[in-house]
Amino acid sequence: MTPRRKPRPPGPGSHCTGRTPATETVESGSEPAVHGDSAASPANQVVRVAVPAPLRRTFDYRLPAPDRSGCREPGARVIVPFGRRRLVGVITAVGGSGDLDEDRLRTVFALADAHGPSLPRSLLDLCLWAADYYHAPIGEVLHAVLPPPLRKPPATASQVRNPRWQLVAGDDAPEIPSRAHRQHEALRLLREKGPLTTAELAVMGISATVLRGLRERGAIVPGESADTPADPVAATPPPSGDAPAPNAAQQAAIRAVLAATHEFGCFLLDGVTGSGKTEVYLRIIAEVIAAGRQALVLVPEISLTPQTVSRFADRFGPGAVTVMHSGLSAGERMNAWNGLSGGTASVLIGTRSAVFTPMRNPGVLIVDEEHDSSFKQQDGFRYSARDVAVIRGKLEGFPVLLGSATPSLESLHNVSRGRYTHLILPERAGPASHPVAHLEDVRGMGLNAGLSPPLITRIRANLAAGGQVLVFINRRGYAPVLMCHECGWTADCDGCNTRMTLHRANSALRCHHCGGTARAPRTCPACASAALLPLGAGTQRTEQALTELFPGTPVIRIDRDSTRRRGVHDELSEFMQTGQPCILVGTQMLAKGHHFPGVTLVAILDADTGFMSSDFRGLEKTGQLICQVAGRAGRGSGGGEVFLQTCQPGHPALAPLLAWDYAGFARALMEEREAARLPPFASLCVFRAEAASTDQAMAFLSAAAGTAGAGNDPEVELWGPMPSPMEKRAGRYRAQFVLCSCNRPRIQRLAAAVCRTIEAQPARRDLRWSVDIDPVDLY
Ligand code: ADP
Ligand code: ZN
Ligand code: ZN
């Protein structure tokens, strides 16, 4: 968040959302002062409103007169004056905070929700919980949750199809001349009967011309569309005949979750890749929708491929399945929202933010690949969709199922503390078996674009036997370094402490951190030598080498650059489903969600780069990645082989991974974390700042930490302030401090105190800051 300017006092009273529990709506002791004049109104005429501004508090407003139509419950949208602007806010509670005299309160311009609140009570409670837990401005949380059309004031008639007309409320209602009898008649009808459509008013003798007159005077506004379908969930066909019969472990998992569909429970479905987790989801969802309830499935960003969606659509019928992700248009997102909240859609598959979609009758929430870090929003409103999912299940009373072949240490820890039920699928389902793993020590070997000679031999053998090959290298571009062989100059980014990556296209240099680009020089800028050499390999270079080595075989590259092209996923699945020999080369995008039965060899070129990461989660993420990528091998009946290249063959983390013992790998990591008192045994919170110099960022953080008393609490460790691991990025200098404690309430209290300290100061144009609860990394 960016408090760019000091917020203008909006006039109405305000209070901090503070630590109020999400379910508490009216604080005791907040009785508003009653004044002698007639302006004083009963307490329920004052509401607290969250406005889309970077402020950790709500504002009090007076509601318009009771005869104005529109929803005035918590969760309803209202249009309010804020400074000199009009903003769409959301009522968070009825009854004011009382810190401003009531006669000085400003009045809500208009009630923007005609019927029920846009945010049902349970969803509002979830948002209030998230704002409180993540120390995020409530208005920003609500803004992120509402689909774009609901963030704006109600649309004009040309945008809303078949609107229900509603009265403009309060002081904004214009005077209508007494001779305009028909217009007065229309207003009377709307006042008595609530919002009505043009057709309904026509039946009552009000013409479109009269309505146009009222609109032009600003006396009525178009509210919700009357076209929004409100039919309940359509009956869904039973699972189609070709669904495999679940094995014993799958049955046990399905039964455990279905035994508790009307109460909260959290389950960890821990099953190796190919063990049939998706089949378990499909069976559970089938039962849930047969009972007239709905299912929400969260998937990592990259997994929302047509392949995943079609597997659900094939089972439940295309009409029952809705998707939601950041690539949708505003209208598509609105339709998905309406389908779920109205009850016409049975299943929603979505990425992170879909966790906030209201459901009319929720039956289960599934988080697939729960360990994936894309569930954590890394800027703005920083939240973990997985953790929000669990809280949502608790608030609304339905089961939450977290699935992974490589569960996060957090979830495994919750299992060992008895909070989550552990459901294990120990074997691959159907005919598939574990692939054979081979570790290749490549120290001192001459590599061709990252490929060792023994690997090239294995690729050749697999292709000759009719197999498909997957080559994994976690670096896109052509080469990570462009260096002068004469003087050692390297192409660095001007804005960041990092090297630029060489991309083959136009020989461009690109910074993967700030997006900066430059043309690669022909001669060294330092010594004018022509001996500029690309060092190391990225996906493009490996692709080129493989094309030269295997001229008759198609080579397909999958990374963020190649998949910008629309339809590349379709092309890829088509290719892979035909099963003809080919080579896929790509980044971690390949590790997720794909089911390629023809793949017989998976090669990991740089398996151990993450072992050297300075971040404490580096090893966990690397291990998960190796398991996930290796899990792509041998998914069909032909068996499979995994080829790992490493420079650290003796690394203790590799042995359990090669033996397909993720549980053993995780156990060893868990012991290290416990000894070091790191998550999941402790909680972390990072405050970050960036400014024109490191000194400014450090001084800001020191002052905030000092004033709030960080460092004085013996139960909360303070690390820093210190420059960030990548100190300079996009031309700005960054610093951070970390709070670490085994006492979560204490760390939360301290984080809130730091936020209050910072917000009490005048906002600074030259400095950005953020708070990150449960960070996924410390960068
Ligand atoms: P995961 O989600 O754990 O990777 P999937 O559900 O995708 O596993 O299952 C992998 C493959 O095994 C799929 O082709 C699926 O249809 C098949 N499969 C799943 N369960 C069974 C079963 N009980 N019997 C036979 N095949 C199964
Ligand atoms: Zn040089
Ligand atoms: Zn850069």
Coordinates of C-alpha atoms in Angstrom, one line a residue, residues 16-276:
C16 CA -9.9 2.3 13.8
T17 CA -11.1 -1.2 12.8
G18 CA -8.5 -2.1 15.4
R19 CA -8.7 -5.5 17.0
T20 CA -12.5 -5.8 16.9
P21 CA -13.4 -9.5 16.4
A22 CA -14.9 -10.0 13.0
T23 CA -18.2 -11.1 14.3
E24 CA -18.7 -8.1 16.6
T25 CA -20.6 -5.4 14.9
V26 CA -21.4 -2.7 17.4
E27 CA -18.9 -1.9 20.1
S28 CA -20.3 -1.2 23.5
G29 CA -19.5 2.2 24.9
S30 CA -20.0 3.7 21.5
E31 CA -23.4 5.3 22.2
P32 CA -23.4 8.5 20.2
A33 CA -23.9 11.7 22.1
V34 CA -27.5 12.9 21.9
H35 CA -27.9 16.6 21.3
G36 CA -30.7 18.9 22.0
D37 CA -31.3 19.8 18.3
S38 CA -33.5 17.8 16.0
A39 CA -30.5 16.6 13.9
A40 CA -29.8 13.9 16.5
S41 CA -31.0 10.6 15.2
P42 CA -31.2 7.1 16.7
A43 CA -28.0 5.1 16.8
N44 CA -29.1 2.8 14.0
Q45 CA -29.2 5.8 11.6
V46 CA -25.4 6.0 11.8
V47 CA -23.2 3.5 10.0
R48 CA -19.5 2.7 9.8
V49 CA -18.4 2.7 6.2
A50 CA -15.2 1.3 4.7
V51 CA -14.0 3.5 1.8
P52 CA -11.4 2.5 -0.8
A53 CA -8.5 4.4 0.7
P54 CA -5.2 3.2 2.2
L55 CA -6.4 3.8 5.8
R56 CA -6.8 1.2 8.5
R57 CA -10.1 2.5 9.7
T58 CA -13.7 3.1 8.8
F59 CA -15.7 6.3 8.8
D60 CA -19.1 7.2 10.3
Y61 CA -21.9 8.5 8.1
R62 CA -25.5 9.2 8.7
L63 CA -28.0 7.1 6.7
P64 CA -30.5 8.9 4.4
A65 CA -34.1 9.2 5.5
P66 CA -35.8 5.8 6.1
D67 CA -38.2 6.3 3.1
R68 CA -35.2 6.1 0.7
S69 CA -35.1 2.6 -0.9
G70 CA -32.0 0.4 -0.9
C71 CA -30.2 -1.9 1.4
R72 CA -28.8 -0.4 4.6
E73 CA -27.4 -3.6 6.2
P74 CA -23.8 -4.4 6.8
G75 CA -22.2 -5.5 3.5
A76 CA -24.3 -3.1 1.4
R77 CA -22.6 -0.6 -0.9
V78 CA -23.2 3.1 -0.3
I79 CA -22.1 6.1 -2.2
V80 CA -20.5 8.6 0.2
P81 CA -18.9 12.0 0.1
F82 CA -15.2 11.7 1.0
G83 CA -13.3 14.9 0.9
R84 CA -14.4 16.4 -2.3
R85 CA -14.8 13.0 -4.0
R86 CA -17.7 10.5 -4.2
L87 CA -16.7 7.0 -3.4
V88 CA -18.3 3.6 -3.3
G89 CA -18.0 2.3 0.3
V90 CA -19.3 -0.7 2.1
I91 CA -21.3 -0.5 5.4
T92 CA -19.3 -2.6 7.9
A93 CA -21.5 -2.0 11.0
V94 CA -24.7 -0.3 12.1
G95 CA -24.1 2.2 14.8
G96 CA -21.3 4.8 14.9
S97 CA -18.1 5.0 16.8
G98 CA -19.2 8.2 18.5
D99 CA -15.9 10.0 18.2
L100 CA -17.5 12.8 16.2
D101 CA -20.7 14.8 17.1
E102 CA -23.5 13.4 15.2
D103 CA -24.6 16.7 13.8
R104 CA -21.3 17.0 12.1
L105 CA -21.6 13.7 10.3
R106 CA -22.1 13.7 6.6
T107 CA -24.9 11.8 5.0
V108 CA -24.6 8.9 2.6
F109 CA -25.5 10.1 -0.9
A110 CA -27.2 7.0 -2.1
L111 CA -27.7 3.3 -1.1
A112 CA -26.2 1.4 -4.0
D113 CA -27.5 -2.1 -3.4
A114 CA -31.2 -2.3 -4.3
H115 CA -32.0 -5.6 -2.6
G116 CA -29.7 -7.6 -0.5
P117 CA -26.1 -6.5 0.4
S118 CA -23.5 -7.1 -2.3
L119 CA -21.4 -8.8 0.4
P120 CA -23.4 -11.4 2.4
R121 CA -22.8 -11.2 6.2
S122 CA -20.4 -14.2 6.1
L123 CA -18.2 -12.7 3.4
L124 CA -18.1 -9.3 5.1
D125 CA -17.0 -11.1 8.3
L126 CA -14.3 -12.9 6.3
C127 CA -13.1 -9.5 4.9
L128 CA -13.1 -7.9 8.3
W129 CA -11.1 -10.9 9.7
A130 CA -8.6 -10.6 6.8
A131 CA -8.1 -6.8 7.2
D132 CA -7.5 -7.3 10.9
Y133 CA -5.2 -10.3 10.6
Y134 CA -3.1 -9.0 7.7
H135 CA -3.2 -5.4 9.0
A136 CA -4.6 -4.3 5.6
P137 CA -6.8 -1.2 5.1
I138 CA -10.4 -2.6 5.2
G139 CA -11.4 -0.4 2.2
E140 CA -8.6 -1.9 0.1
V141 CA -9.6 -5.4 1.1
L142 CA -13.2 -4.8 0.1
H143 CA -12.0 -3.1 -3.1
A144 CA -9.9 -6.2 -4.0
V145 CA -12.9 -8.5 -3.2
L146 CA -15.6 -6.8 -5.2
P147 CA -15.6 -7.5 -9.0
P148 CA -14.9 -4.3 -11.0
P149 CA -18.5 -3.4 -11.9
L150 CA -19.4 -3.3 -8.2
R151 CA -16.5 -1.0 -7.3
K152 CA -18.0 1.8 -9.4
P153 CA -21.2 3.7 -8.6
P154 CA -24.2 2.0 -10.1
A155 CA -23.9 2.1 -13.8
T156 CA -26.0 4.2 -16.1
A157 CA -29.0 2.6 -17.9
S158 CA -27.1 2.0 -21.1
Q159 CA -24.6 -0.2 -19.1
V160 CA -27.1 -2.1 -16.9
R161 CA -29.5 -4.2 -18.9
N162 CA -33.1 -3.9 -17.7
P163 CA -32.3 -2.0 -14.4
R164 CA -34.6 -1.6 -11.5
W165 CA -35.0 2.1 -10.9
Q166 CA -34.3 3.4 -7.4
L167 CA -34.7 6.7 -5.6
V168 CA -31.8 9.0 -5.0
A169 CA -31.6 9.3 -1.2
G170 CA -31.0 12.1 1.3
D171 CA -29.8 15.6 0.7
D172 CA -29.0 14.7 -2.9
A173 CA -32.6 14.2 -3.9
P174 CA -33.6 17.2 -6.1
E175 CA -36.7 19.3 -5.8
I176 CA -39.4 18.3 -8.3
P177 CA -41.8 21.0 -9.4
S178 CA -45.3 20.4 -8.0
R179 CA -46.8 20.7 -11.5
A180 CA -44.9 17.5 -12.6
H181 CA -47.7 15.2 -11.5
R182 CA -46.6 12.1 -13.3
Q183 CA -43.1 12.4 -11.9
H184 CA -44.4 12.7 -8.4
E185 CA -46.6 9.7 -9.0
A186 CA -43.5 7.7 -10.1
L187 CA -41.6 8.7 -7.0
R188 CA -44.5 7.7 -4.8
L189 CA -44.6 4.3 -6.4
L190 CA -40.9 3.7 -6.1
R191 CA -41.1 4.9 -2.4
E192 CA -43.9 2.5 -1.6
K193 CA -43.0 -0.5 -3.7
G194 CA -39.2 -0.3 -3.8
P195 CA -37.1 -0.5 -7.0
L196 CA -39.1 -1.3 -10.1
T197 CA -38.2 -1.9 -13.8
T198 CA -39.3 0.2 -16.7
A199 CA -41.7 -2.5 -17.7
E200 CA -43.2 -2.8 -14.2
L201 CA -43.7 1.0 -14.0
A202 CA -45.3 1.1 -17.5
V203 CA -48.0 -1.3 -16.2
M204 CA -48.6 1.2 -13.4
G205 CA -49.0 4.0 -16.0
I206 CA -45.6 5.6 -15.8
S207 CA -44.1 6.2 -19.3
A208 CA -40.4 6.0 -20.3
T209 CA -40.5 9.7 -20.9
V210 CA -41.5 10.4 -17.3
L211 CA -38.6 8.2 -16.1
R212 CA -36.2 10.0 -18.4
G213 CA -37.3 13.3 -16.9
L214 CA -36.6 12.0 -13.4
R215 CA -33.2 10.6 -14.4
E216 CA -32.2 13.9 -15.9
R217 CA -33.2 15.7 -12.7
G218 CA -31.1 13.2 -10.7
A219 CA -34.1 11.9 -8.7
I220 CA -33.7 8.2 -9.7
V221 CA -30.8 6.0 -10.6
P222 CA -30.6 2.6 -12.3
G223 CA -30.0 -0.1 -9.7
E224 CA -29.3 -3.8 -10.2
S225 CA -30.3 -5.5 -13.4
A226 CA -33.6 -7.4 -13.2
D227 CA -32.0 -9.9 -15.6
T228 CA -29.8 -11.5 -12.9
P229 CA -30.9 -15.1 -12.9
A230 CA -31.9 -16.4 -9.5
D231 CA -32.8 -20.0 -10.2
P232 CA -31.4 -22.5 -7.8
V233 CA -28.7 -24.9 -8.8
A234 CA -29.8 -27.1 -11.6
A235 CA -29.8 -30.9 -11.0
T236 CA -26.5 -32.3 -12.1
P237 CA -25.9 -35.5 -14.0
P238 CA -24.2 -38.3 -12.0
P239 CA -20.5 -39.0 -12.6
S240 CA -20.1 -40.3 -16.1
G241 CA -19.5 -44.0 -16.6
D242 CA -15.8 -43.8 -17.5
A243 CA -14.8 -42.4 -14.1
P244 CA -12.4 -45.0 -12.4
A245 CA -13.7 -46.8 -9.4
P246 CA -11.9 -45.3 -6.4
N247 CA -9.4 -47.5 -4.6
A248 CA -9.4 -48.1 -0.9
A249 CA -7.3 -45.1 0.1
Q250 CA -9.4 -42.8 -2.1
Q251 CA -12.6 -44.2 -0.7
A252 CA -11.4 -43.5 2.9
A253 CA -10.5 -39.9 2.0
I254 CA -13.9 -39.3 0.2
R255 CA -15.8 -40.8 3.1
A256 CA -13.9 -38.7 5.7
V257 CA -14.7 -35.4 4.0
L258 CA -18.3 -36.3 3.1
A259 CA -19.0 -37.4 6.7
A260 CA -18.8 -33.7 7.7
T261 CA -20.2 -31.5 4.9
H262 CA -22.3 -29.4 7.3
E263 CA -19.6 -28.5 9.7
F264 CA -16.1 -27.1 9.6
G265 CA -13.2 -29.5 9.4
C266 CA -9.8 -29.1 7.6
F267 CA -8.3 -32.1 5.8
L268 CA -4.9 -32.5 4.3
L269 CA -5.0 -34.8 1.3
D270 CA -1.4 -35.9 1.0
G271 CA -0.8 -38.1 -2.1
V272 CA 2.1 -38.5 -4.5
T273 CA 1.6 -37.1 -8.0
G274 CA -0.7 -39.4 -9.9
S275 CA -2.2 -41.0 -6.8
G276 CA -5.7 -39.8 -7.7

